[in-house]
mmCIF file of C-alpha atoms in Angstrom:
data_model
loop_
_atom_site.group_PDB
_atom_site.id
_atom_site.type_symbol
_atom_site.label_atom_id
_atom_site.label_comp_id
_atom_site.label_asym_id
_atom_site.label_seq_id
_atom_site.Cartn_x
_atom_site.Cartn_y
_atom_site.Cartn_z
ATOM 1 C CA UNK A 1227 82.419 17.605 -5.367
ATOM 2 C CA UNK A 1228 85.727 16.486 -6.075
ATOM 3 C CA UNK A 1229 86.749 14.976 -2.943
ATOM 4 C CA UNK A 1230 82.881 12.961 -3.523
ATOM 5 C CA UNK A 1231 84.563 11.828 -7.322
ATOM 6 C CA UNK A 1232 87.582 10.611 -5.796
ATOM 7 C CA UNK A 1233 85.923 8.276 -2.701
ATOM 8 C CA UNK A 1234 83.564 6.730 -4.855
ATOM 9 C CA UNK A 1235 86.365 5.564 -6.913
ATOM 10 C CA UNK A 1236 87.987 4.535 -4.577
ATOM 11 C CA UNK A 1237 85.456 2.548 -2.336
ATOM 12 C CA UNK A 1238 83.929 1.326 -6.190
ATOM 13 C CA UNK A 1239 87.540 -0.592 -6.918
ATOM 14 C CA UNK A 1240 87.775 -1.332 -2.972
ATOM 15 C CA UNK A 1241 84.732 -3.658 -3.564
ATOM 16 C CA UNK A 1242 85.209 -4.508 -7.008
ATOM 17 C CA UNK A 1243 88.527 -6.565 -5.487
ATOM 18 C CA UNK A 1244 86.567 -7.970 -2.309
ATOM 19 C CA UNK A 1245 83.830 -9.520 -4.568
ATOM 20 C CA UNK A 1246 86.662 -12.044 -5.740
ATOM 21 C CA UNK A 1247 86.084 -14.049 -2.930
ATOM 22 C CA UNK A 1248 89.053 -16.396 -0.922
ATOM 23 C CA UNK A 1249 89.062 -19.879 -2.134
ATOM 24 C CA UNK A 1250 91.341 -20.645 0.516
ATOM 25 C CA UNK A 1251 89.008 -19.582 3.221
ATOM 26 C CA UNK A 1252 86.149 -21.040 0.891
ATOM 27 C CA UNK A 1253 87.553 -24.486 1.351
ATOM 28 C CA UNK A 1254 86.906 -25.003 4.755
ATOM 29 C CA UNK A 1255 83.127 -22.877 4.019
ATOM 30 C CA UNK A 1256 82.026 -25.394 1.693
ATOM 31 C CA UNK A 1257 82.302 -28.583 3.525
ATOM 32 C CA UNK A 1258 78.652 -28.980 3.657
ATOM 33 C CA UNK A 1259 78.404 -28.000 -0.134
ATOM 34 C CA UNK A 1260 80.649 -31.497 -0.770
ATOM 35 C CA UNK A 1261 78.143 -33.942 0.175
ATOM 36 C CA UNK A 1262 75.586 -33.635 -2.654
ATOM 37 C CA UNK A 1263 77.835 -30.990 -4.681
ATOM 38 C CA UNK A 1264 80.673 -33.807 -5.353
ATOM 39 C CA UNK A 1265 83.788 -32.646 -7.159
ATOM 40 C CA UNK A 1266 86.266 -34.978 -8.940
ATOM 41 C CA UNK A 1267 87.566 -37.373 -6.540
ATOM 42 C CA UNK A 1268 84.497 -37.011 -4.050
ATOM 43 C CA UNK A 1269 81.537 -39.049 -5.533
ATOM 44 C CA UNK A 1270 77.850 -37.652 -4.546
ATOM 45 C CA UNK A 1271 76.595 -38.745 -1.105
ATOM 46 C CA UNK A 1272 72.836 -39.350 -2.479
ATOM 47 C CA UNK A 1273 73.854 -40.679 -6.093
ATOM 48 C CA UNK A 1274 69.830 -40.952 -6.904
ATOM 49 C CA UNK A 1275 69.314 -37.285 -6.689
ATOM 50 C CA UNK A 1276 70.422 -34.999 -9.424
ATOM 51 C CA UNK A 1277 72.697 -32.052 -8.326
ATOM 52 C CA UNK A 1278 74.967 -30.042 -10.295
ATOM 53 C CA UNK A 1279 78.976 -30.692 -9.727
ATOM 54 C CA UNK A 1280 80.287 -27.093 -9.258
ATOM 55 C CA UNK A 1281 83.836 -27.708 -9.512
ATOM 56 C CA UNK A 1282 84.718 -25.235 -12.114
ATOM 57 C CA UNK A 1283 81.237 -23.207 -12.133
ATOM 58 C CA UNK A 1284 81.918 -19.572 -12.837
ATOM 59 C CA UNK A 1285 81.887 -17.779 -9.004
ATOM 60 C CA UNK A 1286 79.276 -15.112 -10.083
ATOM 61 C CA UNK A 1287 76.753 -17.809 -11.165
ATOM 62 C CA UNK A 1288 77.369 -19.424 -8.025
ATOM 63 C CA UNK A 1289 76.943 -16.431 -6.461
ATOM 64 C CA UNK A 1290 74.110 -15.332 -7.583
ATOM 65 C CA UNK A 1291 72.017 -19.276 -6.939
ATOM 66 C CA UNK A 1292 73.401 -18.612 -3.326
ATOM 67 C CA UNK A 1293 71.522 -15.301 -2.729
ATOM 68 C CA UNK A 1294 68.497 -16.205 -4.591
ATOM 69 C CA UNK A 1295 68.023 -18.804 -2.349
ATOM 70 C CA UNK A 1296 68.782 -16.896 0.494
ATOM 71 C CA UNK A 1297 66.097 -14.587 -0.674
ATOM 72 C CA UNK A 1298 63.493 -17.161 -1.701
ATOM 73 C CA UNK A 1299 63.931 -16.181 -5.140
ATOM 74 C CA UNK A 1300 64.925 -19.774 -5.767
ATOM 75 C CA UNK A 1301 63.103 -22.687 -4.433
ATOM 76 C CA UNK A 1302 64.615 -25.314 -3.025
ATOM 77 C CA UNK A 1303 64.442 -26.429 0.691
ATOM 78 C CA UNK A 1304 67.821 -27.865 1.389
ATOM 79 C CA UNK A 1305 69.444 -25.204 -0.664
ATOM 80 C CA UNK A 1306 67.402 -22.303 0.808
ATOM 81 C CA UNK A 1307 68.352 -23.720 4.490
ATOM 82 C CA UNK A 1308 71.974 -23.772 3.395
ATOM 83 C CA UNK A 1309 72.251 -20.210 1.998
ATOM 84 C CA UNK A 1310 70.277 -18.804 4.982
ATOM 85 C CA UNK A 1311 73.050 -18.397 6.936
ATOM 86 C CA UNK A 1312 75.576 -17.813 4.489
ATOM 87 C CA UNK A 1313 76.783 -14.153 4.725
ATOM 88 C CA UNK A 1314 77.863 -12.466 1.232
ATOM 89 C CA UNK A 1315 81.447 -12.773 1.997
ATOM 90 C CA UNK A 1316 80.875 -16.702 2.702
ATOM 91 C CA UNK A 1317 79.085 -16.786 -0.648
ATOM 92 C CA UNK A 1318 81.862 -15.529 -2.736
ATOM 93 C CA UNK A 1319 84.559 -17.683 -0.808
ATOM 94 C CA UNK A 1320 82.440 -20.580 -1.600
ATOM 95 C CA UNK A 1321 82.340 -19.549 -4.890
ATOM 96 C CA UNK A 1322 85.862 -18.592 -5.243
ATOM 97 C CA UNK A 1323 86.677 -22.202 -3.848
ATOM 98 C CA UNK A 1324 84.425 -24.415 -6.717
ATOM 99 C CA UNK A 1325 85.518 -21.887 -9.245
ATOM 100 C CA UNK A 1326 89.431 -22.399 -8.543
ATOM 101 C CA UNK A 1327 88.558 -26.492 -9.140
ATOM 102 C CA UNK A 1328 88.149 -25.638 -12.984
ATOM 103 C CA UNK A 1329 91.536 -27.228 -13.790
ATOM 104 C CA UNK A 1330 91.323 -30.291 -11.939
ATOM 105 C CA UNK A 1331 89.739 -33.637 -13.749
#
């Protein structure tokens, strides 16, 4: 019983760190994200159509949009194309990436 104690502590802060995501590696992920998803110093690629900038966006919100699409919990068609092939570590680098851009103006 102990031993059980001890690994879920262990494998809970394991994942706990891994949900942070790699804004580094996120970078390169979120290319496609840049066209509509401008962030200061990239304008919007289709200025007409209203999309959120998600420089800054908190990573768990971000998060969270991603898999609902993936799910179909969220409609949208471009967005639930995008996410489809998005795994859960892409999601949080992604997310780790806009959130990082909080600072910049």
């Amino acid at each position: 019983m102990r031993l059980l104690t001890i690994m879920c502590l262990v494998l809970g802060f394991a994942g706990s760190a891994y949900a942070e995501g790699d804004p580094t590696a996120g970078k390169n992920k979120a290319e496609s994200c840049l066209g509509c998803h401008g962030v200061a110093g990239y304008d919007n690629a289709y200025p007409t159509y209203k999309v959120p900038k998600l420089g800054g966006q908190s990573a768990s919100y971000i998060v969270s949009a991603l898999k609902a699409y993936k799910s179909e919990k969220r409609w949208h068609p471009t967005m639930q194309s995008q996410a489809a092939s998005l795994s859960t570590e892409d999601m949080e680098d992604i997310a780790a990436y806009f959130e990082s851009l909080k600072n910049i103006e």
